[in-house]
């Protein structure tokens, strides 16, 4: 199989700061071991657009793109700002097959425009923002990140479908 060769070239290991895992069956994901609410940019060498992240993605033998679990358009959202969460941290990113790889992955979610996904995330963030306690908002934001990540890794397309039941806020 094509992907068995791929596994031979991509290191899967754990060091003191990052875990590299094959949770997506094909693409090794990078998860930093740091507090997402006490984030130091200089300590996250795999953050969005970093040289090491780019180098890691170049080892993957097909087109991939970074997907922000919490999209960049929410950088100034109250929940993100009050939680001191950095949208570009490595724990907010998934490496996904890109548009140029869609023929290789007919059953997988491909990274592309996602207005319906963004609408859902906005709804969730607005709901989280109703809490008066910052610790509660941080916990709910962490739960949201995990929910989004797991849903995408399980290829649950519901997140990307038209959320007619999600009202505007």
CSV table of N, CA and C in Angstrom, one decimal:
chain,number,residue,atom,x,y,z
A,1,UNK,N,0.8,-1.2,0.0
A,1,UNK,CA,0.0,0.0,0.0
A,1,UNK,C,0.9,1.2,0.0
A,2,UNK,N,0.4,2.3,-0.6
A,2,UNK,CA,1.2,3.5,-0.8
A,2,UNK,C,1.6,4.1,0.6
A,3,UNK,N,0.7,4.1,1.5
A,3,UNK,CA,1.0,4.8,2.8
A,3,UNK,C,2.0,4.0,3.7
A,4,UNK,N,2.1,2.7,3.5
A,4,UNK,CA,3.1,2.0,4.3
A,4,UNK,C,4.5,2.5,4.1
A,5,UNK,N,4.8,2.9,2.9
A,5,UNK,CA,6.1,3.5,2.7
A,5,UNK,C,6.3,4.8,3.4
A,6,UNK,N,5.2,5.6,3.5
A,6,UNK,CA,5.2,6.8,4.2
A,6,UNK,C,5.7,6.7,5.6
A,7,UNK,N,5.2,5.7,6.3
A,7,UNK,CA,5.5,5.5,7.7
A,7,UNK,C,7.0,5.3,8.0
A,8,UNK,N,7.7,4.8,7.0
A,8,UNK,CA,9.1,4.6,7.2
A,8,UNK,C,9.9,5.9,7.2
A,9,UNK,N,9.4,6.9,6.6
A,9,UNK,CA,10.2,8.2,6.5
A,9,UNK,C,9.8,9.2,7.6
A,10,UNK,N,8.7,9.1,8.3
A,10,UNK,CA,8.3,10.1,9.3
A,10,UNK,C,8.6,9.5,10.7
A,11,UNK,N,9.4,10.2,11.4
A,11,UNK,CA,9.7,9.8,12.8
A,11,UNK,C,8.5,9.9,13.7
A,12,UNK,N,8.2,9.0,14.5
A,12,UNK,CA,7.2,9.0,15.5
A,12,UNK,C,7.8,8.8,16.8
A,13,UNK,N,7.8,9.9,17.6
A,13,UNK,CA,8.5,9.8,18.9
A,13,UNK,C,8.0,10.8,19.8
A,14,UNK,N,8.4,10.7,21.1
A,14,UNK,CA,8.0,11.7,22.0
A,14,UNK,C,9.3,12.3,22.6
A,15,UNK,N,9.4,13.6,22.7
A,15,UNK,CA,10.5,14.2,23.4
A,15,UNK,C,9.9,15.0,24.6
A,16,UNK,N,10.6,15.8,25.2
A,16,UNK,CA,10.1,16.4,26.4
A,16,UNK,C,9.0,17.4,26.2
A,17,UNK,N,9.0,18.0,24.9
A,17,UNK,CA,8.0,19.0,24.7
A,17,UNK,C,6.9,18.7,23.7
A,18,UNK,N,7.1,17.7,22.8
A,18,UNK,CA,6.2,17.4,21.8
A,18,UNK,C,5.9,15.9,21.7
A,19,UNK,N,4.7,15.6,21.2
A,19,UNK,CA,4.4,14.2,20.9
A,19,UNK,C,4.0,14.2,19.4
A,20,UNK,N,4.6,13.3,18.7
A,20,UNK,CA,4.3,13.1,17.2
A,20,UNK,C,3.5,11.8,17.2
A,21,UNK,N,2.4,11.8,16.6
A,21,UNK,CA,1.5,10.6,16.6
A,21,UNK,C,0.8,10.4,15.3
A,22,UNK,N,0.5,9.2,15.0
A,22,UNK,CA,-0.2,8.8,13.8
A,22,UNK,C,-1.7,8.6,14.2
A,23,UNK,N,-2.3,9.6,14.7
A,23,UNK,CA,-3.7,9.4,15.1
A,23,UNK,C,-4.7,9.5,13.9
A,24,UNK,N,-4.2,10.1,12.8
A,24,UNK,CA,-5.0,10.3,11.6
A,24,UNK,C,-4.8,9.2,10.6
A,25,UNK,N,-4.2,8.1,11.0
A,25,UNK,CA,-3.9,7.0,10.1
A,25,UNK,C,-2.8,7.3,9.1
A,26,UNK,N,-2.7,8.5,8.6
A,26,UNK,CA,-1.7,8.8,7.6
A,26,UNK,C,-0.8,9.9,7.9
A,27,UNK,N,-1.3,10.9,8.6
A,27,UNK,CA,-0.5,12.1,8.8
A,27,UNK,C,-0.1,12.2,10.3
A,28,UNK,N,1.2,12.3,10.6
A,28,UNK,CA,1.6,12.5,12.0
A,28,UNK,C,1.3,13.9,12.5
A,29,UNK,N,0.6,13.9,13.6
A,29,UNK,CA,0.2,15.2,14.2
A,29,UNK,C,1.2,15.6,15.3
A,30,UNK,N,1.4,16.9,15.5
A,30,UNK,CA,2.3,17.4,16.5
A,30,UNK,C,1.5,18.0,17.7
A,31,UNK,N,1.7,17.5,18.9
A,31,UNK,CA,1.0,18.1,20.0
A,31,UNK,C,2.1,18.5,21.0
A,32,UNK,N,2.1,19.8,21.4
A,32,UNK,CA,3.0,20.3,22.4
A,32,UNK,C,2.5,20.0,23.8
A,33,UNK,N,3.5,19.8,24.7
A,33,UNK,CA,3.1,19.6,26.0
A,33,UNK,C,3.4,20.8,26.8
A,34,UNK,N,2.5,21.8,26.7
A,34,UNK,CA,2.6,23.0,27.4
A,34,UNK,C,1.1,23.5,27.7
A,35,UNK,N,1.0,24.4,28.6
A,35,UNK,CA,-0.3,25.0,28.9
A,35,UNK,C,-0.7,25.9,27.8
A,36,UNK,N,-1.9,25.7,27.2
A,36,UNK,CA,-2.3,26.5,26.1
A,36,UNK,C,-2.8,27.9,26.6
A,37,UNK,N,-2.9,28.0,28.0
A,37,UNK,CA,-3.3,29.3,28.5
A,37,UNK,C,-2.2,30.1,29.2
A,38,UNK,N,-1.0,29.5,29.2
A,38,UNK,CA,0.2,30.2,29.7
A,38,UNK,C,1.3,30.0,28.6
A,39,UNK,N,0.9,30.4,27.4
A,39,UNK,CA,1.6,30.1,26.2
A,39,UNK,C,2.8,31.1,26.0
A,40,UNK,N,3.9,30.5,25.6
A,40,UNK,CA,5.1,31.3,25.3
A,40,UNK,C,5.5,31.0,23.8
A,41,UNK,N,5.3,32.0,22.9
A,41,UNK,CA,5.6,31.7,21.5
A,41,UNK,C,7.0,31.2,21.3
A,42,UNK,N,8.0,31.7,22.0
A,42,UNK,CA,9.4,31.3,21.8
A,42,UNK,C,9.6,29.8,22.1
A,43,UNK,N,8.7,29.2,23.0
A,43,UNK,CA,8.9,27.8,23.4
A,43,UNK,C,8.2,26.9,22.5
A,44,UNK,N,7.4,27.4,21.6
A,44,UNK,CA,6.6,26.5,20.7
A,44,UNK,C,7.3,26.5,19.3
A,45,UNK,N,8.2,25.6,19.1
A,45,UNK,CA,9.0,25.6,17.8
A,45,UNK,C,8.2,25.0,16.7
A,46,UNK,N,7.0,24.4,16.9
A,46,UNK,CA,6.1,23.9,15.9
A,46,UNK,C,4.9,24.8,15.7
A,47,UNK,N,4.9,26.0,16.1
A,47,UNK,CA,3.8,26.9,15.9
A,47,UNK,C,3.5,27.1,14.4
A,48,UNK,N,2.4,27.8,14.1
A,48,UNK,CA,2.0,28.0,12.8
A,48,UNK,C,3.1,28.8,12.0
A,49,UNK,N,3.5,28.4,10.9
A,49,UNK,CA,4.4,29.0,10.0
A,49,UNK,C,5.9,28.9,10.5
A,50,UNK,N,6.2,28.1,11.5
A,50,UNK,CA,7.6,28.0,12.0
A,50,UNK,C,8.4,27.2,11.0
A,51,UNK,N,9.7,27.3,11.0
A,51,UNK,CA,10.6,26.6,10.1
A,51,UNK,C,10.5,25.1,10.4
A,52,UNK,N,10.4,24.7,11.7
A,52,UNK,CA,10.4,23.3,12.0
A,52,UNK,C,9.1,22.6,11.6
A,53,UNK,N,8.0,23.4,11.7
A,53,UNK,CA,6.7,22.9,11.2
A,53,UNK,C,6.7,22.7,9.7
A,54,UNK,N,7.2,23.7,9.0
A,54,UNK,CA,7.3,23.6,7.6
A,54,UNK,C,8.2,22.4,7.2
A,55,UNK,N,9.3,22.2,7.8
A,55,UNK,CA,10.2,21.1,7.6
A,55,UNK,C,9.4,19.7,7.8
A,56,UNK,N,8.7,19.6,8.9
A,56,UNK,CA,7.9,18.4,9.2
A,56,UNK,C,6.9,18.1,8.1
A,57,UNK,N,6.2,19.2,7.6
A,57,UNK,CA,5.2,19.0,6.6
A,57,UNK,C,5.8,18.6,5.2
A,58,UNK,N,7.0,19.1,5.0
A,58,UNK,CA,7.7,18.8,3.7
A,58,UNK,C,8.1,17.3,3.6
A,59,UNK,N,8.2,16.6,4.7
A,59,UNK,CA,8.5,15.2,4.7
A,59,UNK,C,7.3,14.3,4.3
A,60,UNK,N,6.1,14.9,4.3
A,60,UNK,CA,4.9,14.1,4.0
A,60,UNK,C,4.8,14.1,2.5
A,61,UNK,N,4.7,12.9,1.9
A,61,UNK,CA,4.8,12.8,0.4
A,61,UNK,C,3.6,13.1,-0.4
A,62,UNK,N,2.7,14.0,0.2
A,62,UNK,CA,1.6,14.5,-0.6
A,62,UNK,C,1.2,15.8,0.0
A,63,UNK,N,0.4,16.6,-0.7
A,63,UNK,CA,0.0,17.9,-0.3
A,63,UNK,C,-0.8,18.0,1.0
A,64,UNK,N,-0.3,18.7,1.9
A,64,UNK,CA,-1.0,18.9,3.2
A,64,UNK,C,-1.1,20.4,3.5
A,65,UNK,N,-2.0,20.7,4.4
A,65,UNK,CA,-2.2,22.1,4.9
A,65,UNK,C,-2.5,22.1,6.4
A,66,UNK,N,-2.2,23.2,7.0
A,66,UNK,CA,-2.5,23.4,8.4
A,66,UNK,C,-4.0,23.8,8.5
A,67,UNK,N,-4.7,23.2,9.5
A,67,UNK,CA,-6.1,23.6,9.8
A,67,UNK,C,-6.1,24.1,11.2
A,68,UNK,N,-6.5,25.3,11.4
A,68,UNK,CA,-6.7,25.9,12.7
A,68,UNK,C,-8.0,25.3,13.3
A,69,UNK,N,-7.9,24.6,14.4
A,69,UNK,CA,-9.1,24.1,15.1
A,69,UNK,C,-10.1,25.3,15.4
A,70,UNK,N,-9.5,26.3,16.1
A,70,UNK,CA,-10.2,27.6,16.3
A,70,UNK,C,-9.7,28.5,15.2
A,71,UNK,N,-10.5,28.8,14.2
A,71,UNK,CA,-10.0,29.6,13.1
A,71,UNK,C,-9.5,30.9,13.4
A,72,UNK,N,-8.6,31.4,12.6
A,72,UNK,CA,-7.9,32.7,12.8
A,72,UNK,C,-8.8,33.8,12.9
A,73,UNK,N,-10.0,33.8,12.3
A,73,UNK,CA,-10.9,34.9,12.3
A,73,UNK,C,-11.4,35.2,13.7
A,74,UNK,N,-11.2,34.2,14.7
A,74,UNK,CA,-11.6,34.4,16.0
A,74,UNK,C,-10.5,34.9,17.0
A,75,UNK,N,-9.4,35.3,16.4
A,75,UNK,CA,-8.3,35.8,17.2
A,75,UNK,C,-8.7,36.8,18.2
A,76,UNK,N,-9.6,37.7,17.9
A,76,UNK,CA,-10.0,38.8,18.8
A,76,UNK,C,-11.3,38.5,19.5
A,77,UNK,N,-11.8,37.3,19.4
A,77,UNK,CA,-13.0,36.9,20.1
A,77,UNK,C,-12.8,37.0,21.6
A,78,UNK,N,-13.8,37.4,22.4
A,78,UNK,CA,-13.7,37.6,23.8
A,78,UNK,C,-13.2,36.4,24.5
A,79,UNK,N,-13.6,35.2,24.2
A,79,UNK,CA,-13.2,34.0,24.9
A,79,UNK,C,-11.7,33.7,24.6
A,80,UNK,N,-11.3,33.9,23.4
A,80,UNK,CA,-9.9,33.7,23.1
A,80,UNK,C,-9.0,34.8,23.8
A,81,UNK,N,-9.4,36.0,23.8
A,81,UNK,CA,-8.6,37.1,24.4
A,81,UNK,C,-8.6,36.9,25.9
A,82,UNK,N,-9.7,36.6,26.5
A,82,UNK,CA,-9.8,36.5,28.0
A,82,UNK,C,-9.0,35.3,28.5
A,83,UNK,N,-9.0,34.2,27.7
A,83,UNK,CA,-8.3,33.0,28.0
A,83,UNK,C,-6.8,33.1,27.7
A,84,UNK,N,-6.4,34.1,27.0
A,84,UNK,CA,-5.0,34.3,26.6
A,84,UNK,C,-4.5,33.0,25.8
A,85,UNK,N,-5.4,32.6,24.9
A,85,UNK,CA,-5.1,31.5,24.0
A,85,UNK,C,-4.5,32.0,22.7
A,86,UNK,N,-3.5,31.4,22.3
A,86,UNK,CA,-2.8,31.8,21.0
A,86,UNK,C,-3.3,30.9,19.9
A,87,UNK,N,-4.0,31.5,19.0
A,87,UNK,CA,-4.6,30.8,17.8
A,87,UNK,C,-3.6,30.1,17.0
A,88,UNK,N,-2.3,30.5,17.0
A,88,UNK,CA,-1.3,29.9,16.2
A,88,UNK,C,-0.4,28.9,16.9
A,89,UNK,N,-0.8,28.5,18.1
A,89,UNK,CA,0.0,27.5,18.8
A,89,UNK,C,-0.2,26.1,18.1
A,90,UNK,N,0.8,25.3,18.3
A,90,UNK,CA,0.8,24.0,17.6
A,90,UNK,C,-0.4,23.1,18.1
A,91,UNK,N,-0.9,23.3,19.3
A,91,UNK,CA,-2.0,22.5,19.8
A,91,UNK,C,-3.4,23.0,19.2
A,92,UNK,N,-3.4,24.1,18.4
A,92,UNK,CA,-4.6,24.5,17.7
A,92,UNK,C,-4.5,24.1,16.3
A,93,UNK,N,-3.6,23.3,15.9
A,93,UNK,CA,-3.4,23.0,14.4
A,93,UNK,C,-3.5,21.5,14.2
A,94,UNK,N,-4.1,21.2,13.1
A,94,UNK,CA,-4.1,19.8,12.6
A,94,UNK,C,-3.5,19.9,11.2
A,95,UNK,N,-2.7,18.9,10.9
A,95,UNK,CA,-2.1,18.8,9.5
A,95,UNK,C,-3.1,17.9,8.7
A,96,UNK,N,-3.7,18.4,7.7
A,96,UNK,CA,-4.7,17.7,6.9
A,96,UNK,C,-4.3,17.6,5.5
A,97,UNK,N,-4.8,16.6,4.8
A,97,UNK,CA,-4.6,16.5,3.3
A,97,UNK,C,-5.2,17.8,2.7
A,98,UNK,N,-4.4,18.4,1.8
A,98,UNK,CA,-4.9,19.6,1.1
A,98,UNK,C,-5.7,19.3,-0.2
A,99,UNK,N,-6.2,20.3,-0.8
A,99,UNK,CA,-7.0,20.2,-2.0
A,99,UNK,C,-6.3,19.4,-3.1
A,100,UNK,N,-5.0,19.5,-3.2
A,100,UNK,CA,-4.3,18.8,-4.3
A,100,UNK,C,-4.2,17.3,-4.0
A,101,UNK,N,-4.6,16.9,-2.8
A,101,UNK,CA,-4.5,15.5,-2.4
A,101,UNK,C,-5.8,14.8,-2.4
A,102,UNK,N,-6.9,15.5,-2.7
A,102,UNK,CA,-8.2,15.0,-2.5
A,102,UNK,C,-8.5,13.7,-3.3
A,103,UNK,N,-7.9,13.5,-4.4
A,103,UNK,CA,-8.1,12.2,-5.1
A,103,UNK,C,-7.5,11.0,-4.4
A,104,UNK,N,-6.4,11.3,-3.6
A,104,UNK,CA,-5.8,10.2,-2.8
A,104,UNK,C,-6.7,9.8,-1.6
A,105,UNK,N,-7.6,10.7,-1.2
A,105,UNK,CA,-8.3,10.5,0.1
A,105,UNK,C,-9.8,10.8,-0.2
A,106,UNK,N,-10.5,9.9,-0.9
A,106,UNK,CA,-11.9,10.2,-1.2
A,106,UNK,C,-12.8,10.1,0.0
A,107,UNK,N,-12.4,9.4,1.1
A,107,UNK,CA,-13.2,9.2,2.3
A,107,UNK,C,-12.7,10.1,3.4
A,108,UNK,N,-11.8,11.0,3.2
A,108,UNK,CA,-11.2,11.8,4.3
A,108,UNK,C,-11.7,13.2,4.1
A,109,UNK,N,-11.7,14.0,5.2
A,109,UNK,CA,-11.9,15.4,5.2
A,109,UNK,C,-10.7,16.1,4.6
A,110,UNK,N,-10.9,16.9,3.6
A,110,UNK,CA,-9.8,17.6,3.0
A,110,UNK,C,-9.8,19.0,3.4
A,111,UNK,N,-8.7,19.6,3.7
A,111,UNK,CA,-8.7,21.0,4.1
A,111,UNK,C,-9.0,21.9,2.9
A,112,UNK,N,-10.0,22.7,3.1
A,112,UNK,CA,-10.4,23.7,2.1
A,112,UNK,C,-11.2,24.8,2.9
A,113,UNK,N,-11.9,25.7,2.1
A,113,UNK,CA,-12.7,26.7,2.8
A,113,UNK,C,-13.7,26.0,3.7
A,114,UNK,N,-14.1,26.6,4.8
A,114,UNK,CA,-15.0,26.0,5.7
A,114,UNK,C,-15.9,27.0,6.4
A,115,UNK,N,-16.7,27.7,5.7
A,115,UNK,CA,-17.6,28.7,6.3
A,115,UNK,C,-18.6,28.1,7.3
A,116,UNK,N,-19.1,26.9,7.0
A,116,UNK,CA,-20.1,26.3,8.0
A,116,UNK,C,-19.4,25.9,9.3
A,117,UNK,N,-18.1,25.4,9.2
A,117,UNK,CA,-17.3,25.0,10.3
A,117,UNK,C,-17.1,26.3,11.2
A,118,UNK,N,-16.7,27.4,10.5
A,118,UNK,CA,-16.5,28.6,11.3
A,118,UNK,C,-17.8,29.1,12.0
A,119,UNK,N,-18.9,29.0,11.3
A,119,UNK,CA,-20.2,29.4,11.9
A,119,UNK,C,-20.4,28.6,13.2
A,120,UNK,N,-20.2,27.3,13.1
A,120,UNK,CA,-20.3,26.4,14.3
A,120,UNK,C,-19.4,26.8,15.5
A,121,UNK,N,-18.1,27.0,15.1
A,121,UNK,CA,-17.2,27.4,16.1
A,121,UNK,C,-17.6,28.8,16.8
A,122,UNK,N,-18.0,29.7,16.0
A,122,UNK,CA,-18.5,31.0,16.5
A,122,UNK,C,-19.6,30.7,17.5
A,123,UNK,N,-20.6,29.9,17.2
A,123,UNK,CA,-21.7,29.6,18.1
A,123,UNK,C,-21.2,29.0,19.4
A,124,UNK,N,-20.2,28.1,19.3
A,124,UNK,CA,-19.7,27.5,20.5
A,124,UNK,C,-18.9,28.5,21.4
A,125,UNK,N,-18.1,29.3,20.7
A,125,UNK,CA,-17.4,30.4,21.4
A,125,UNK,C,-18.3,31.4,22.1
A,126,UNK,N,-19.4,31.8,21.4
A,126,UNK,CA,-20.3,32.7,22.0
A,126,UNK,C,-21.0,32.0,23.2
A,127,UNK,N,-21.3,30.8,23.1
A,127,UNK,CA,-21.9,30.1,24.3
A,127,UNK,C,-20.9,30.0,25.4
A,128,UNK,N,-19.7,29.7,25.2
A,128,UNK,CA,-18.7,29.6,26.2
A,128,UNK,C,-18.5,31.0,26.9
A,129,UNK,N,-18.6,32.1,26.0
A,129,UNK,CA,-18.4,33.4,26.5
A,129,UNK,C,-19.5,33.9,27.5
A,130,UNK,N,-20.6,33.2,27.6
A,130,UNK,CA,-21.6,33.5,28.6
A,130,UNK,C,-21.2,33.2,30.0
A,131,UNK,N,-20.2,32.4,30.2
A,131,UNK,CA,-19.8,32.1,31.6
A,131,UNK,C,-19.0,33.3,32.1
A,132,UNK,N,-19.3,33.6,33.4
A,132,UNK,CA,-18.6,34.7,34.0
A,132,UNK,C,-17.2,34.4,34.6
A,133,UNK,N,-17.0,33.1,34.8
A,133,UNK,CA,-15.7,32.7,35.4
A,133,UNK,C,-14.7,32.3,34.3
A,134,UNK,N,-13.5,33.0,34.3
A,134,UNK,CA,-12.5,32.8,33.3
A,134,UNK,C,-12.0,31.3,33.3
A,135,UNK,N,-11.9,30.7,34.5
A,135,UNK,CA,-11.4,29.3,34.6
A,135,UNK,C,-12.4,28.4,33.9
A,136,UNK,N,-13.7,28.7,34.1
A,136,UNK,CA,-14.7,27.9,33.4
A,136,UNK,C,-14.6,28.1,31.9
A,137,UNK,N,-14.4,29.3,31.4
A,137,UNK,CA,-14.3,29.5,30.0
A,137,UNK,C,-13.0,28.8,29.4
A,138,UNK,N,-11.9,28.8,30.2
A,138,UNK,CA,-10.7,28.1,29.7
A,138,UNK,C,-11.0,26.6,29.6
A,139,UNK,N,-11.6,26.1,30.6
A,139,UNK,CA,-11.9,24.7,30.6
A,139,UNK,C,-12.8,24.3,29.4
A,140,UNK,N,-13.9,25.1,29.2
A,140,UNK,CA,-14.8,24.9,28.1
A,140,UNK,C,-14.1,25.0,26.8
A,141,UNK,N,-13.2,26.0,26.7
A,141,UNK,CA,-12.4,26.2,25.4
A,141,UNK,C,-11.5,25.0,25.2
A,142,UNK,N,-10.9,24.4,26.2
A,142,UNK,CA,-10.1,23.2,26.1
A,142,UNK,C,-10.9,22.1,25.6
A,143,UNK,N,-12.1,21.9,26.2
A,143,UNK,CA,-13.0,20.8,25.8
A,143,UNK,C,-13.5,21.0,24.3
A,144,UNK,N,-13.7,22.2,23.9
A,144,UNK,CA,-14.1,22.5,22.5
A,144,UNK,C,-12.9,22.1,21.6
A,145,UNK,N,-11.7,22.5,21.9
A,145,UNK,CA,-10.5,22.1,21.1
A,145,UNK,C,-10.5,20.6,20.9
A,146,UNK,N,-10.6,19.9,22.0
A,146,UNK,CA,-10.6,18.4,22.0
A,146,UNK,C,-11.7,17.8,21.1
A,147,UNK,N,-12.9,18.4,21.3
A,147,UNK,CA,-14.1,18.0,20.5
A,147,UNK,C,-13.8,18.2,19.0
A,148,UNK,N,-13.3,19.4,18.7
A,148,UNK,CA,-13.1,19.7,17.2
A,148,UNK,C,-12.0,18.7,16.7
A,149,UNK,N,-10.9,18.6,17.4
A,149,UNK,CA,-9.8,17.7,17.0
A,149,UNK,C,-10.3,16.3,16.8
A,150,UNK,N,-11.0,15.7,17.8
A,150,UNK,CA,-11.5,14.3,17.7
A,150,UNK,C,-12.5,14.2,16.5
A,151,UNK,N,-13.4,15.1,16.4
A,151,UNK,CA,-14.4,15.0,15.3
A,151,UNK,C,-13.7,15.0,13.9
A,152,UNK,N,-12.7,15.8,13.7
A,152,UNK,CA,-12.0,15.9,12.4
A,152,UNK,C,-11.2,14.6,12.2
A,153,UNK,N,-10.5,14.2,13.3
A,153,UNK,CA,-9.7,12.9,13.1
A,153,UNK,C,-10.6,11.7,12.9
A,154,UNK,N,-11.8,11.8,13.3
A,154,UNK,CA,-12.8,10.7,13.0
A,154,UNK,C,-13.5,10.9,11.7
A,155,UNK,N,-13.2,12.0,11.0
A,155,UNK,CA,-13.8,12.3,9.7
A,155,UNK,C,-15.3,12.5,9.8
A,156,UNK,N,-15.7,13.2,10.9
A,156,UNK,CA,-17.1,13.5,11.1
A,156,UNK,C,-17.4,14.8,10.3
A,157,UNK,N,-18.0,14.6,9.2
A,157,UNK,CA,-18.3,15.7,8.3
A,157,UNK,C,-19.4,16.7,8.8
A,158,UNK,N,-20.1,16.3,9.8
A,158,UNK,CA,-21.1,17.1,10.4
A,158,UNK,C,-20.6,18.5,10.7
A,159,UNK,N,-19.4,18.7,11.2
A,159,UNK,CA,-18.8,20.0,11.5
A,159,UNK,C,-18.8,20.9,10.3
A,160,UNK,N,-18.6,20.3,9.1
A,160,UNK,CA,-18.5,21.1,7.9
A,160,UNK,C,-19.7,21.3,7.1
A,161,UNK,N,-20.8,20.7,7.6
A,161,UNK,CA,-22.1,20.8,6.9
A,161,UNK,C,-22.8,22.1,7.3
A,162,UNK,N,-23.8,22.4,6.5
A,162,UNK,CA,-24.6,23.6,6.8
A,162,UNK,C,-25.3,23.5,8.2
A,163,UNK,N,-25.0,24.3,9.1
A,163,UNK,CA,-25.6,24.2,10.4
A,163,UNK,C,-26.9,25.0,10.5
A,164,UNK,N,-27.9,24.6,9.9
A,164,UNK,CA,-29.2,25.3,9.8
A,164,UNK,C,-29.7,25.5,11.2
A,165,UNK,N,-29.5,24.5,12.1
A,165,UNK,CA,-30.0,24.6,13.5
A,165,UNK,C,-29.2,25.5,14.4
A,166,UNK,N,-28.0,26.0,13.9
A,166,UNK,CA,-27.2,26.9,14.7
A,166,UNK,C,-27.7,28.3,14.4
A,167,UNK,N,-28.2,29.0,15.4
A,167,UNK,CA,-28.8,30.3,15.2
A,167,UNK,C,-27.6,31.3,15.2
A,168,UNK,N,-27.9,32.5,14.6
A,168,UNK,CA,-26.9,33.6,14.6
A,168,UNK,C,-27.0,34.2,16.0
A,169,UNK,N,-25.8,34.7,16.4
A,169,UNK,CA,-25.8,35.4,17.7
A,169,UNK,C,-25.1,36.7,17.5
